[in-house]
Amino acid sequence: MSYRFLIVGAGFSGSVLARELVSLMDCHIDIWDERAHLAGNCYTSEDEETGIMVHQYGPHIFNTDKKEIWDYFNKYSPLRPYVHHVQAMHKGKLYTLPVNLNTLQQFFGKKLSPEEAKNLLEAQRDKSITHPDNFEEQALSLIGKYLYYAFFYGYTKKQWGCEPRELPASVMRRLPVRFDHNDNYHLHPYTGIPEKGYTDFVKNLVDHPKINVTLNRKFTTLTDAGSDYDYIFYTGAIDRFFNYEFGALSYRTLRFEREILEGTYQGCTQVNFTDEDIPYTRITEHKHFTPWKTFDKTVIFKEYSSEAGTDDILYYPKRLKSDKEKLERYIKMAEELKNVSFLGRLGTYRYLDMQHVIQEALEFTKMFREALINNNTAPIFLKFLKK
Ligand code: UDP
């Protein structure tokens, strides 16, 4: 039997899923995406004036510790090894991030051996917090108040629009402190940038006679999809799927102020502005994503974060306590549906990186296929949804 599937969303989840499904089973797939381009928030395109590959929705660095995920990406579009360097601007001075021995030496104004640095932080960290329950507690228990207020408090407040103590501790755990001089932002052994941009990866994934992509096509309700499909895979926002019945889940959206300038602006891809009085969170200079190319001009993005309304482009799921309660209710509703599954950052309301999205789409397809073969119900969500 040949199946007909609808995938809502042509981002990483939807495109990997589509390619895997057509490779594993006899099916025809329609993909709808409401935007005018592929690749969701990973969309990259070459700037017409400068020729620079611009990450239109903010900086994306592909990094993974799994060779198979690296190889999978490379199969569809070549990745070039790339090392991401981030500077933090605090009170008019630049420091290297993530916090490492250089940062500590710069910040405390003295040379520190790894042992001395460990002892210093041990003395500064808040040892009364034994089970950190939120971002702030996690930070204070790891690095103490001086580093926290210099590098994390202001940035996080601007980025998330709330007090850091309202955020999950897991957000802070993305940036561990290092007691060496390594200022490579990503420690995963496989870190790179697609030579031809992220859109090329997605374009090649969906380039298949049995996959048909329709852009500028919004999915509104199940009725809108009609009865043409045997199964629907939804990678849009889960609260929107249910017409916000229990209220909207909170997200941050971003706005970018673009400038084209002569020469080079800041000498590295990303500078974070960690003080609250600077209204933007970071400046990205896109030419540094492709250090193998040279350009006379440069493109920079100043990035501003704000609370997302339901018509805005969604970026970061906040996952506040109130969100998690709403999410539980949406999950229950989803579990009552037949023949619909939810995937990806928006479909499962999690702060996922690109490599995790690919990995989950691959795993999901295998589970889905097995369920079909064994005549079982396909998974509505992946097993690790609530991670
Ligand atoms: N963060 C911070 N200061 C920084 C960089 C990051 O406080 O200079 C915090 C902030 O809350 C941010 C989180 O750490 O949302 C994760 O940072 P990451 O660089 O992984 O964010 P992304 O690139 O995904 O926006």
Coordinates of N, CA and C in Angstrom, one line a residue, residues 10 19 54 62 76 91 101 188 210 218-219 250 285-286 309 324 339 376:
A10 N 8.6 23.0 6.9 CA 9.7 22.5 6.1 C 11.1 23.0 6.8
R19 N 12.4 12.9 4.1 CA 13.4 12.1 3.3 C 13.5 10.7 3.9
V54 N 24.2 34.8 4.9 CA 23.6 35.4 6.2 C 22.6 34.4 6.8
F62 N 26.4 24.3 13.7 CA 26.1 22.9 13.7 C 27.1 22.2 14.6
Y76 N 24.0 15.2 2.6 CA 23.1 16.1 1.8 C 23.7 17.5 1.5
K91 N 30.6 46.1 30.8 CA 31.1 47.4 31.3 C 32.2 47.9 30.4
L101 N 39.6 30.0 31.8 CA 40.7 30.6 32.6 C 41.0 32.0 32.1
H188 N 31.8 20.0 21.3 CA 31.5 18.7 20.6 C 32.6 18.5 19.5
K210 N 9.0 12.0 -4.8 CA 7.8 11.7 -4.0 C 7.6 12.7 -2.8
K218 N -0.4 27.8 4.7 CA -0.6 27.7 6.2 C -1.5 26.6 6.5
F219 N -1.1 25.8 7.6 CA -2.0 24.8 8.1 C -2.9 25.4 9.2
S250 N 4.5 30.4 26.3 CA 5.3 31.6 26.1 C 6.6 31.3 25.3
E285 N 28.4 39.0 13.3 CA 29.0 39.4 12.1 C 29.2 38.2 11.2
H286 N 28.3 38.1 10.1 CA 28.1 36.9 9.4 C 29.3 36.4 8.6
G309 N 4.2 37.3 20.4 CA 2.7 37.2 20.2 C 2.4 36.0 19.3
K324 N 4.6 24.8 31.5 CA 4.6 23.3 31.6 C 3.2 22.7 31.9
N339 N -3.7 9.4 14.3 CA -3.0 9.7 13.0 C -2.3 11.1 12.9
N376 N 0.8 -1.3 15.1 CA 0.6 -0.6 16.4 C 0.3 0.8 16.1

